[in-house]
mmCIF file of C-alpha atoms in Angstrom:
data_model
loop_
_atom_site.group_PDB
_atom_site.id
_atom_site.type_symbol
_atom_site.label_atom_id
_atom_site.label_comp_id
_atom_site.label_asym_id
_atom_site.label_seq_id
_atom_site.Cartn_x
_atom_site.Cartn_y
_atom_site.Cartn_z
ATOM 1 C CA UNK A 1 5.598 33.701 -32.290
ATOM 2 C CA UNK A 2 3.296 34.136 -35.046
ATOM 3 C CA UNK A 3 -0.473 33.914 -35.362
ATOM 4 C CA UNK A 4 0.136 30.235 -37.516
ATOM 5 C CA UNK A 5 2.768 28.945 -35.208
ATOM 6 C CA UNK A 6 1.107 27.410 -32.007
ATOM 7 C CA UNK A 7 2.546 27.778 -28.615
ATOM 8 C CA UNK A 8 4.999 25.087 -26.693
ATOM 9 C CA UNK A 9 3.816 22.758 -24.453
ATOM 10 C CA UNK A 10 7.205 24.611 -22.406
ATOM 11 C CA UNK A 11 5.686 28.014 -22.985
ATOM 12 C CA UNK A 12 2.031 26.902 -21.407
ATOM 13 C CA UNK A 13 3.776 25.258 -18.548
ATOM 14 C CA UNK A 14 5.907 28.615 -17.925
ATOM 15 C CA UNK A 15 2.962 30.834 -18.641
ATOM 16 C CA UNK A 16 0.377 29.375 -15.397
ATOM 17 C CA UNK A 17 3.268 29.162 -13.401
ATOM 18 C CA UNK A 18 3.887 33.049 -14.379
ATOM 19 C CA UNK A 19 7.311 32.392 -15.434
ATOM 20 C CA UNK A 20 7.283 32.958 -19.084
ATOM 21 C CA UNK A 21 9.337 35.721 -20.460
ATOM 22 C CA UNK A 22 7.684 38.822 -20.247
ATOM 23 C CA UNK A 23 8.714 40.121 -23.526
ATOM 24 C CA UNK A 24 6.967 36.805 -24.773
ATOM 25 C CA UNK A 25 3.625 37.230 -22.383
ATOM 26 C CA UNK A 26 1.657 39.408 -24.412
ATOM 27 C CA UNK A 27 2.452 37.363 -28.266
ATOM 28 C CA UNK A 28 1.697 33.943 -26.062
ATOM 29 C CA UNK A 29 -1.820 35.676 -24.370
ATOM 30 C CA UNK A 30 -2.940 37.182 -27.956
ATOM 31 C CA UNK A 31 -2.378 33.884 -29.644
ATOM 32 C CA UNK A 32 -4.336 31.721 -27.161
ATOM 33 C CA UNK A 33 -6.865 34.287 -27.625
ATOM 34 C CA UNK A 34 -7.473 33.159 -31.468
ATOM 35 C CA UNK A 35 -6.386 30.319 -31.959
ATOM 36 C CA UNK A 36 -8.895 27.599 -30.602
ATOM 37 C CA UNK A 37 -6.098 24.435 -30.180
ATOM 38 C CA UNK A 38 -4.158 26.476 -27.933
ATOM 39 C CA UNK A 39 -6.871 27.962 -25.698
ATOM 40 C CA UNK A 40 -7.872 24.789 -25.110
ATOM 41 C CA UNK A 41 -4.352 23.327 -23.996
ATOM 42 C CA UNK A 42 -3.910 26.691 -21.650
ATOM 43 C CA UNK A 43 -7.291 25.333 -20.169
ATOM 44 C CA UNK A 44 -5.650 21.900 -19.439
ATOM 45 C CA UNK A 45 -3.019 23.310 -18.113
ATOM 46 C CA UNK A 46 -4.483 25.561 -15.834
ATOM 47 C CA UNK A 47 -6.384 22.699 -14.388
ATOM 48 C CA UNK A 48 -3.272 21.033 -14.220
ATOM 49 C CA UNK A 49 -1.592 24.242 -12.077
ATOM 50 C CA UNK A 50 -5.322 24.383 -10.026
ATOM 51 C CA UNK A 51 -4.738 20.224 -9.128
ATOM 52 C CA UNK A 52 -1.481 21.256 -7.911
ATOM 53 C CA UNK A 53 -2.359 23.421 -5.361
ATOM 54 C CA UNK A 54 -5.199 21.017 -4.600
ATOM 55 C CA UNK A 55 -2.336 18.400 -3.542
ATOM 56 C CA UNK A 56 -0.273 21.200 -2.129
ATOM 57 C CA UNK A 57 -2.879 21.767 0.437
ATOM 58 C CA UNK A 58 -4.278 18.843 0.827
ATOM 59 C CA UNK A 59 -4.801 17.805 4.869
ATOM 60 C CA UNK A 60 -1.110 17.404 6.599
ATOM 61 C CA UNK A 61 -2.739 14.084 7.814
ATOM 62 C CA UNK A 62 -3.008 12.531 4.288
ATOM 63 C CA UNK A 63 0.552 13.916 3.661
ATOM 64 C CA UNK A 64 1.694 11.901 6.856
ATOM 65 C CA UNK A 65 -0.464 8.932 6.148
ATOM 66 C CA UNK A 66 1.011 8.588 2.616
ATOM 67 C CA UNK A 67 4.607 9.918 3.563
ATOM 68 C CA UNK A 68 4.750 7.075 6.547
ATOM 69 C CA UNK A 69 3.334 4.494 3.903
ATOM 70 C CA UNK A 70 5.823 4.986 1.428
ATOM 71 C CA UNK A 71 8.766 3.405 3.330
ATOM 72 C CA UNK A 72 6.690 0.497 4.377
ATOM 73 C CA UNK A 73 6.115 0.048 0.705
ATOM 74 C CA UNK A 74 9.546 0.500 -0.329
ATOM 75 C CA UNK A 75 10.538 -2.460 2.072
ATOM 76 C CA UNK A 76 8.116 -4.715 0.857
ATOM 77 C CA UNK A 77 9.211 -4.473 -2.664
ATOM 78 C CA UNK A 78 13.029 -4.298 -1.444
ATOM 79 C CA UNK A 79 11.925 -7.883 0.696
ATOM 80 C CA UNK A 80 10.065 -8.942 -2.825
ATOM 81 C CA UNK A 81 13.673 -8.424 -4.277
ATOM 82 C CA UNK A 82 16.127 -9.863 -2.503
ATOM 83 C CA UNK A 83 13.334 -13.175 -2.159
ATOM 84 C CA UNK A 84 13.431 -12.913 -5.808
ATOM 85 C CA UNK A 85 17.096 -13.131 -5.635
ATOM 86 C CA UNK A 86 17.829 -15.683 -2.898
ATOM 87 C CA UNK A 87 15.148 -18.122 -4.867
ATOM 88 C CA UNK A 88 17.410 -17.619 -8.067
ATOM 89 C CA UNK A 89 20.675 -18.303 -6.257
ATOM 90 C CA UNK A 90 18.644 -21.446 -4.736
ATOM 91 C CA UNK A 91 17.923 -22.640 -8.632
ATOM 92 C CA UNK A 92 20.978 -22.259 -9.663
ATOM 93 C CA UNK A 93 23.108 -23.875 -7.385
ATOM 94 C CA UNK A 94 20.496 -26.453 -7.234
ATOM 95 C CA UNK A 95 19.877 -27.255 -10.827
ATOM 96 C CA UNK A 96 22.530 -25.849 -12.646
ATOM 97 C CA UNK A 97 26.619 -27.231 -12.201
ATOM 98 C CA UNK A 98 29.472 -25.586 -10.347
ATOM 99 C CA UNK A 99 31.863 -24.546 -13.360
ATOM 100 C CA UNK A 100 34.830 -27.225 -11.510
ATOM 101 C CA UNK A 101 31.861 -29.568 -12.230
ATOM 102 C CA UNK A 102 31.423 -28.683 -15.944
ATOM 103 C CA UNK A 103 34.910 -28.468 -16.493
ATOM 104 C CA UNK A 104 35.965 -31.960 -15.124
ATOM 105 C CA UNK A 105 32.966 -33.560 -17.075
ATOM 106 C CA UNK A 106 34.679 -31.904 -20.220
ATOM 107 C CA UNK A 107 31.780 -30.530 -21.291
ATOM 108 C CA UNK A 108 30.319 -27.383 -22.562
ATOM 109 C CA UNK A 109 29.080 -24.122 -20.126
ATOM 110 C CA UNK A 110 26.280 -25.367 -17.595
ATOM 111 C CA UNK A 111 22.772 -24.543 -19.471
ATOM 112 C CA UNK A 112 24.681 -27.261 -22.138
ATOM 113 C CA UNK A 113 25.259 -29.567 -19.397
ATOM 114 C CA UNK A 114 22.269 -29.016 -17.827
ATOM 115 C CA UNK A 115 20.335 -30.252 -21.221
ATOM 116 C CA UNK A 116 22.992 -33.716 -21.450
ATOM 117 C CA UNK A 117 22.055 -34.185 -17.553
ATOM 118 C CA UNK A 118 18.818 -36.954 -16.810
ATOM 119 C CA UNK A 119 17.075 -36.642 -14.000
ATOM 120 C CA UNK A 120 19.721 -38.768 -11.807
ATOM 121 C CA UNK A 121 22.401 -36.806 -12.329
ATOM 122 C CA UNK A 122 20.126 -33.844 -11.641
ATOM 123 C CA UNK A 123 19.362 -34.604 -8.057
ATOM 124 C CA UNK A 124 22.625 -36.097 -7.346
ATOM 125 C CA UNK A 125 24.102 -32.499 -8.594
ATOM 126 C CA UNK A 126 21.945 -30.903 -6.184
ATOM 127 C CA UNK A 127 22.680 -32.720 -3.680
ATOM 128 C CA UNK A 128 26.563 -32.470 -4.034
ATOM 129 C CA UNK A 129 25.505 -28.901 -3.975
ATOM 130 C CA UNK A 130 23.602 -28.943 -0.880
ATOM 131 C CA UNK A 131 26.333 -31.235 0.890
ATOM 132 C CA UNK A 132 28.713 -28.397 -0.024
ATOM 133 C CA UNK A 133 30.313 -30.477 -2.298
ATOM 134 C CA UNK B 1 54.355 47.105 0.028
ATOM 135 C CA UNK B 2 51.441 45.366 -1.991
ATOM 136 C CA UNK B 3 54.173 44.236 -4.327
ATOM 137 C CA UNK B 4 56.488 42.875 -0.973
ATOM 138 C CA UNK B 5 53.196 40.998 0.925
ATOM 139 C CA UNK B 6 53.070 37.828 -0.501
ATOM 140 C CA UNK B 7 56.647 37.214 0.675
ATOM 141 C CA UNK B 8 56.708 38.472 3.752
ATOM 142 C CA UNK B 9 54.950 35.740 5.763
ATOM 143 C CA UNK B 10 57.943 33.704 4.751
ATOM 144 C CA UNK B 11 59.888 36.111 6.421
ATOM 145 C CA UNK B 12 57.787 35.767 9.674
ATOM 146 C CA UNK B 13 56.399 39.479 9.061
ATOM 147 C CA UNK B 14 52.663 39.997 9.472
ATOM 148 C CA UNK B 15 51.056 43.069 8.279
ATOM 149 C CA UNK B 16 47.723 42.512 9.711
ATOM 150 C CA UNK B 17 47.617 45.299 12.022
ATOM 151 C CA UNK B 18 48.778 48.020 9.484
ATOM 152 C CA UNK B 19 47.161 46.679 6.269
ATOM 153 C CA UNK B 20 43.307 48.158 6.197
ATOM 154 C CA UNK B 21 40.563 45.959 7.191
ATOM 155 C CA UNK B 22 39.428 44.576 4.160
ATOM 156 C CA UNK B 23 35.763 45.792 3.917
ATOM 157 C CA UNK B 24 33.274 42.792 4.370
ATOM 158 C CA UNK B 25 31.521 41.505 1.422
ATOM 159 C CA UNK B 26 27.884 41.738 1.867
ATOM 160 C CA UNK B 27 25.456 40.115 -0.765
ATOM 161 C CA UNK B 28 22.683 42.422 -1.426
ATOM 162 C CA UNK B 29 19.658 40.595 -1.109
ATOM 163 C CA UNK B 30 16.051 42.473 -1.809
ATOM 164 C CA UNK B 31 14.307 43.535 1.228
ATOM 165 C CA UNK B 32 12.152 40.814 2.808
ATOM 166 C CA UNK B 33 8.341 41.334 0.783
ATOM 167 C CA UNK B 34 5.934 42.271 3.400
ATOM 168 C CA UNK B 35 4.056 39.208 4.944
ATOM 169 C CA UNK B 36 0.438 38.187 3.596
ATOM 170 C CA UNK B 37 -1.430 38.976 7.068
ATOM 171 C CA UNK B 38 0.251 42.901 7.337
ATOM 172 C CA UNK B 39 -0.965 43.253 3.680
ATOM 173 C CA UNK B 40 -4.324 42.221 3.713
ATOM 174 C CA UNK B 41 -4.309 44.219 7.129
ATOM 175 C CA UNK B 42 -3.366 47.252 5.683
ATOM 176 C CA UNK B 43 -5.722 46.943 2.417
ATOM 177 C CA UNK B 44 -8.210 46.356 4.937
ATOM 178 C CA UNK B 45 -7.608 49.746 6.052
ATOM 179 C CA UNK B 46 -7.669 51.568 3.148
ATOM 180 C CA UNK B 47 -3.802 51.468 1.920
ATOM 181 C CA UNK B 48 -3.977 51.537 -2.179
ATOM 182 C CA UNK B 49 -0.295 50.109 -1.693
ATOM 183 C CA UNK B 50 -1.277 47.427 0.151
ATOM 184 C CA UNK B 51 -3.639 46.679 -2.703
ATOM 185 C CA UNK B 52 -1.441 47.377 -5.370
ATOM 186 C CA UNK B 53 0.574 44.771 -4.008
ATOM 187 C CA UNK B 54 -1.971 42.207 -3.371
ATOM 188 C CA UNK B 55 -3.338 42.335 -6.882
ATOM 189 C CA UNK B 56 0.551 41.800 -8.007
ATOM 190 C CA UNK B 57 1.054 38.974 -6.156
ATOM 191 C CA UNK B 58 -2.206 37.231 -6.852
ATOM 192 C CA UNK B 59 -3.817 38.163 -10.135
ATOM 193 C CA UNK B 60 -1.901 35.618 -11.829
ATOM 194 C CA UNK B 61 -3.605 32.816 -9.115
ATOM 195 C CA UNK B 62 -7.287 34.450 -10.819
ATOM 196 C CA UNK B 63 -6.702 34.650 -14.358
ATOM 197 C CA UNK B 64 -5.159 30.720 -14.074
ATOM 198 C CA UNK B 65 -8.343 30.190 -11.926
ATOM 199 C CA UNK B 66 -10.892 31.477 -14.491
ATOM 200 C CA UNK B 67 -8.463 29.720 -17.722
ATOM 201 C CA UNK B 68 -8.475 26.626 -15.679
ATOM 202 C CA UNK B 69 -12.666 27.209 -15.683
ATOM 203 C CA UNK B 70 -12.373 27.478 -19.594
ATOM 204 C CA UNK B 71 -12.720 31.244 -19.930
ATOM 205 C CA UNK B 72 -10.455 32.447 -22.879
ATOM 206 C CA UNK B 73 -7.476 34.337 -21.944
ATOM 207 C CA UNK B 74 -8.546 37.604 -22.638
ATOM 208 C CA UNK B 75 -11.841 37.465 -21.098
ATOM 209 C CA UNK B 76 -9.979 36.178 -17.858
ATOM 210 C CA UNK B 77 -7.711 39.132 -17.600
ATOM 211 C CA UNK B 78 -10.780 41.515 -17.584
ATOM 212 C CA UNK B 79 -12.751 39.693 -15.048
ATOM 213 C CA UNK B 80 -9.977 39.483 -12.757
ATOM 214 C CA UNK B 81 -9.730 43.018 -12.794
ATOM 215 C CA UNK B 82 -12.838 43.841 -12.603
ATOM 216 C CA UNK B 83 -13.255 41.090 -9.528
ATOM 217 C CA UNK B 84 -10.410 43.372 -8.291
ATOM 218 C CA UNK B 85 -11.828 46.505 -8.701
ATOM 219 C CA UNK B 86 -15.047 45.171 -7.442
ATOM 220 C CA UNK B 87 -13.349 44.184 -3.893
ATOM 221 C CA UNK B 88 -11.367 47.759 -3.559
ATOM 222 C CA UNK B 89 -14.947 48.915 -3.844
ATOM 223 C CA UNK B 90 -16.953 46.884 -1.180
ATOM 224 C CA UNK B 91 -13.938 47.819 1.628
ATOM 225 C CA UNK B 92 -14.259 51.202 0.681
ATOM 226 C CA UNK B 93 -17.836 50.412 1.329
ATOM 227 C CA UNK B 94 -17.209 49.464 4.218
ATOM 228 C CA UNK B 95 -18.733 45.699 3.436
ATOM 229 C CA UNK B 96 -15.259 43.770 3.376
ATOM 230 C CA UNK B 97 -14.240 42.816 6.898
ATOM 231 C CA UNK B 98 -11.835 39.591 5.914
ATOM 232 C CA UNK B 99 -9.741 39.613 3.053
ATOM 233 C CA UNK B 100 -8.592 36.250 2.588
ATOM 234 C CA UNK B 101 -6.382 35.938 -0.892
ATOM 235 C CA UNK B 102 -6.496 34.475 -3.594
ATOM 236 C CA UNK B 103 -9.871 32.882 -2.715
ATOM 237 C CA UNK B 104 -12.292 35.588 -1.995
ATOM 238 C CA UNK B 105 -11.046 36.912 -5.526
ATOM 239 C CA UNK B 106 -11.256 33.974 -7.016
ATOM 240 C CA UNK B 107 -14.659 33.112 -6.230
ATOM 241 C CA UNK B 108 -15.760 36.659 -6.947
ATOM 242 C CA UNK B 109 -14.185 36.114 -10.554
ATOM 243 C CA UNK B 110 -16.152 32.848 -10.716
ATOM 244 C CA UNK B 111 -19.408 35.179 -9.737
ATOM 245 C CA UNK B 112 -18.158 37.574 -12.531
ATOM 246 C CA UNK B 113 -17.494 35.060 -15.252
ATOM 247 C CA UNK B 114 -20.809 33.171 -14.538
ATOM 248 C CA UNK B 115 -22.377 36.748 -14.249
ATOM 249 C CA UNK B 116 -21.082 37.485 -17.866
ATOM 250 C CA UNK B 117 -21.763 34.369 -19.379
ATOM 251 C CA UNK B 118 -25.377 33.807 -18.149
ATOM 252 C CA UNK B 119 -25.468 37.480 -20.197
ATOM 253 C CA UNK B 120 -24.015 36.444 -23.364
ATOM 254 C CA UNK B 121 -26.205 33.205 -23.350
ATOM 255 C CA UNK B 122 -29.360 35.386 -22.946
ATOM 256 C CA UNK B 123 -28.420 37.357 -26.082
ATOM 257 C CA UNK B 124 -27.634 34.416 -28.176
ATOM 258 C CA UNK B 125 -30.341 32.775 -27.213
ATOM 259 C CA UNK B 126 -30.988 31.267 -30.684
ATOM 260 C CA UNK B 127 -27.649 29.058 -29.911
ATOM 261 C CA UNK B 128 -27.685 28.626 -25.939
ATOM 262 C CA UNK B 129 -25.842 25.573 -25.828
ATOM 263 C CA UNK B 130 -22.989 27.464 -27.114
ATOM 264 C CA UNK B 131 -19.807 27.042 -24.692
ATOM 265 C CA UNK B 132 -20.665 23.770 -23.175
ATOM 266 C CA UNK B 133 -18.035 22.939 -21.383
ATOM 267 C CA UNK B 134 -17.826 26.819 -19.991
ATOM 268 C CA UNK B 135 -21.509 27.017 -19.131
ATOM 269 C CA UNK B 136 -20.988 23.451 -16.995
ATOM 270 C CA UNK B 137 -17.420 25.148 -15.586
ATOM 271 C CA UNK B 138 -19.279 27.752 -14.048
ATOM 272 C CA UNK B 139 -22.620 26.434 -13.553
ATOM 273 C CA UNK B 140 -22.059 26.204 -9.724
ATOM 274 C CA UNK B 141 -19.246 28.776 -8.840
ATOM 275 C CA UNK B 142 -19.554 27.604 -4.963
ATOM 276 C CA UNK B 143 -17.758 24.513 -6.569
ATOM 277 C CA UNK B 144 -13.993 25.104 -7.099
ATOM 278 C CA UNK B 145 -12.376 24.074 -9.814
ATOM 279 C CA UNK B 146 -10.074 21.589 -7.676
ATOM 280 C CA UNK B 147 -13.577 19.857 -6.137
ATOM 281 C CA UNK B 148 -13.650 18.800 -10.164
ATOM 282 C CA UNK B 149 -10.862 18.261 -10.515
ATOM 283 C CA UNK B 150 -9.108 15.596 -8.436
ATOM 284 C CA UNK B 151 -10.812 12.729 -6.746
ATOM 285 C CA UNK B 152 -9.147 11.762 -3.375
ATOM 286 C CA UNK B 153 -7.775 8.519 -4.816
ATOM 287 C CA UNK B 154 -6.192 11.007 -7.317
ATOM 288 C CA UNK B 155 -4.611 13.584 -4.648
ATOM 289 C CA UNK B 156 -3.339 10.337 -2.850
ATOM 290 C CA UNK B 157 -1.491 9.293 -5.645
ATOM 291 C CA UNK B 158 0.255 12.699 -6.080
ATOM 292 C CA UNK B 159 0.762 13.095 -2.307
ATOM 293 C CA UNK B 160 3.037 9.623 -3.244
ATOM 294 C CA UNK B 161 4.971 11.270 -5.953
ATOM 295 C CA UNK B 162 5.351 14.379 -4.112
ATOM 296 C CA UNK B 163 6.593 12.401 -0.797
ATOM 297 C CA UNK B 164 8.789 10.889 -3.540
ATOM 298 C CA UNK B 165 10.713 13.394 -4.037
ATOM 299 C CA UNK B 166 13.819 14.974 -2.297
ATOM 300 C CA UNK B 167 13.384 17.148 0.416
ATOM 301 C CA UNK B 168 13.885 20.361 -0.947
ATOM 302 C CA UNK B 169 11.851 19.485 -4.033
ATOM 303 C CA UNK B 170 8.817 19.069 -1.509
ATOM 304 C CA UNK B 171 9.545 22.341 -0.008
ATOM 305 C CA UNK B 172 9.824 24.306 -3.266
ATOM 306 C CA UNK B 173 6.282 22.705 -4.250
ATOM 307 C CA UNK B 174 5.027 23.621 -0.611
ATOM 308 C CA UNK B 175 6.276 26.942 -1.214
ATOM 309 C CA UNK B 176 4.804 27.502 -4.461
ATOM 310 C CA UNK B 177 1.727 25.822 -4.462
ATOM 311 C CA UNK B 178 0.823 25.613 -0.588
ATOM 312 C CA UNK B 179 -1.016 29.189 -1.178
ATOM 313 C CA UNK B 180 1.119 32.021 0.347
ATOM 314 C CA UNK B 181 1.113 33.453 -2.878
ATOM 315 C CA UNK B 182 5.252 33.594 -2.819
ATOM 316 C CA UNK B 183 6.588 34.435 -6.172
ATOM 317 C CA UNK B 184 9.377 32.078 -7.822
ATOM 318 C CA UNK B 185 11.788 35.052 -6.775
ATOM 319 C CA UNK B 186 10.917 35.187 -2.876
ATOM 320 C CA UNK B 187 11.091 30.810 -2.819
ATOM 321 C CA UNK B 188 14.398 30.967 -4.305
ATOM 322 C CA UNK B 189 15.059 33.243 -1.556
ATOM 323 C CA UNK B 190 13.969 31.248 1.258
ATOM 324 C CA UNK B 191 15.518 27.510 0.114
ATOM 325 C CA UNK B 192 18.496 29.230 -0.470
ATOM 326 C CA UNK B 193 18.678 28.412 -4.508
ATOM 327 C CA UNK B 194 18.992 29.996 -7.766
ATOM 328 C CA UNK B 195 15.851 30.840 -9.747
ATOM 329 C CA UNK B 196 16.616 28.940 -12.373
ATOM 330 C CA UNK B 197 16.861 25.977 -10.103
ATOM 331 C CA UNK B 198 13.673 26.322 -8.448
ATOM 332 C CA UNK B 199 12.086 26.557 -11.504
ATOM 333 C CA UNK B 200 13.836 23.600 -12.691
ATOM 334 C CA UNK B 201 12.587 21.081 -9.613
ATOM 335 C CA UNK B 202 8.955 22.847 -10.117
ATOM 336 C CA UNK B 203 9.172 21.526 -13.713
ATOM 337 C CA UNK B 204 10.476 18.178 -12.786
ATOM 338 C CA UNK B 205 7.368 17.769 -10.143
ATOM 339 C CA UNK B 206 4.628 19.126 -12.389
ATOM 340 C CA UNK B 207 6.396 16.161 -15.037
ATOM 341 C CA UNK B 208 5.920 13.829 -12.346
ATOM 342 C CA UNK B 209 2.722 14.825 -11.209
ATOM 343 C CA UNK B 210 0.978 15.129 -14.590
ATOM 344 C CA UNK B 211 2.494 11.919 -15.381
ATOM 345 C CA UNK B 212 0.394 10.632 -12.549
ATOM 346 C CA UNK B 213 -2.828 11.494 -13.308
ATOM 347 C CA UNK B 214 -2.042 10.760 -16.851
ATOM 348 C CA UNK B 215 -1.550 7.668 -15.984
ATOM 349 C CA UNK B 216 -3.874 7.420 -13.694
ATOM 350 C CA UNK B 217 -6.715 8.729 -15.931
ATOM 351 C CA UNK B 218 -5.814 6.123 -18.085
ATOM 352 C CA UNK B 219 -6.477 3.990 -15.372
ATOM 353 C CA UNK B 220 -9.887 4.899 -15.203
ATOM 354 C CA UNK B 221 -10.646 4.647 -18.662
#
């Protein structure tokens, strides 16, 4: 590592952890100490390795609070899903045709079908569908 | 009869009570480093060990400290030892009855670097404005650099991505950043991994976690 070359984003992350290479330490420390660039991104990334411990020891009741929270959260979006889901099933069998449908028309695949359809044949898809039909 | 054995429990033959007892394999593992309390005990008392291996373990956590407080790198390594040396001093004094580590030589290297920079700004006082982001760093050494650091919105958000993670990636962060001052070696140790892989999941958390407050300072802009 020269004095032109500027360190890795890597090598700062390694360094405030204290896991660079030794026999890399002292070129990494004597660059950061002239060149102005990289003292500055050591700096951020000190703060960065200072923040951590920060949430490391943060109160055990925020880690519950946000630890109990997170499955509550998880549900809601897994609920948000499967909605998602059921509603498009619910379109589609209630808009679109059954493929024994498109095929005895002797038409095209559905979205086709769907454009030829009025609004008659529409509902009285849907409601085939809904009868089970 | 080493040649014969691997026949001979065909025959029905056993030659487990004249063959040797194969001698147990035992990993060596390093002795157990001494705990933080016994240390800090034993500096307490005078033990130059005991300090020796207290600086070891945390002069790292100061120099990061003081970098973190936007003192250059080379300045940082000679106020941390001098914030050492200064401590070794005031129990030999007789004046240090706690020794709580890293912080008590953390905020005496904030003292120090505030102490040395209130100095330099009196001799250049033609430019003392110089440093501005150093001078408000250490203005108030009392205030840590993590009080400036994260809001509480901020450390909620990284409590989620940390609570995100697998179990034993939470651990490994515990371990490292939860302030026992454990080195990668002695975590690898206790979870029962490989260096290399501890390292790994602390580099795949710090991702996560600066990705958060990337993204959440981008937020706030």
């Amino acid at each position: 590592m020269s004095r032109q070359v500027h360190v890795t984003g890597q090598e700062l992350e390694l360094y405030v952890m204290g896991a660079l290479d030794a026999a890399r330490v002292d070129a990494f420390e004597s660059h950061c100490a002239t060149c102005e660039a990289c003292a500055e991104a050591l700096a951020g990334e000190a703060e960065l390795e200072v923040a951590f411990e920060q949430v490391a020891r943060a109160p055990v009741a925020a880690k519950t609070r946000v630890a109990a929270a997170l499955p509550v959260r998880a549900a809601a979006y897994g609920a948000a899903g499967i909605f998602a889901m059921a509603a498009a099933v619910l379109v589609w069998f209630g808009h679109g045709p059954t493929p024994s449908a498109a095929s005895a028309a002797g038409e095209g695949s559905g979205p086709a079908l769907h454009h030829a359809m009025d609004d008659g044949a529409i509902l009285d898809a849907r409601n085939d569908a809904l009868d089970g039909g | 009869m080493k040649v014969l054995a691997p026949a001979l429990p065909l025959l029905g033959v056993t030659l487990a009570a004249h063959e040797p007892p194969a001698p147990a394999i035992r990993r060596e593992r390093p002795p157990p480093a001494p705990d933080e309390a016994s240390l800090c005990a034993a500096a307490l008392a005078g033990s130059t060990d005991a300090w020796s291996t207290l600086v070891a373990r945390h002069n790292h956590r100061v120099v990061v400290s003081l970098l973190a407080r936007g003192v250059r790198i080379d300045r940082a390594k000679d106020i941390a030892q001098e914030a050492w040396m200064r401590l070794v001093e005031q129990q030999r004094l007789g004046k240090l009855d706690r020794l709580q580590l890293p912080g008590l030589a953390v905020t005496q290297a904030s003292f120090l670097a505030l102490e040395a920079h209130r100095r330099d700004a009196t001799v250049r006082k033609h430019d003392p404005l110089d440093e501005p982001a150093v001078s408000a760093a250490l203005r108030d050494p009392q205030c840590d650099a993590e009080a400036r650091l994260l809001t509480a919105e901020r450390v909620t958000r990284c409590l989620e991505v940390v609570a995100s993670c697998s179990a034993s990636a939470r651990k490994v962060f515990q371990l490292a950043y939860g302030g026992e001052g454990l080195s990668h070696e002695e975590i690898a140790l206790r979870v029962g991994l490989s260096l290399q892989r501890v390292r790994q999941i602390l580099c795949e958390v710090r991702a996560k976690l600066r990705a958060a407050l990337t993204e959440e300072g981008e937020d706030e802009r």
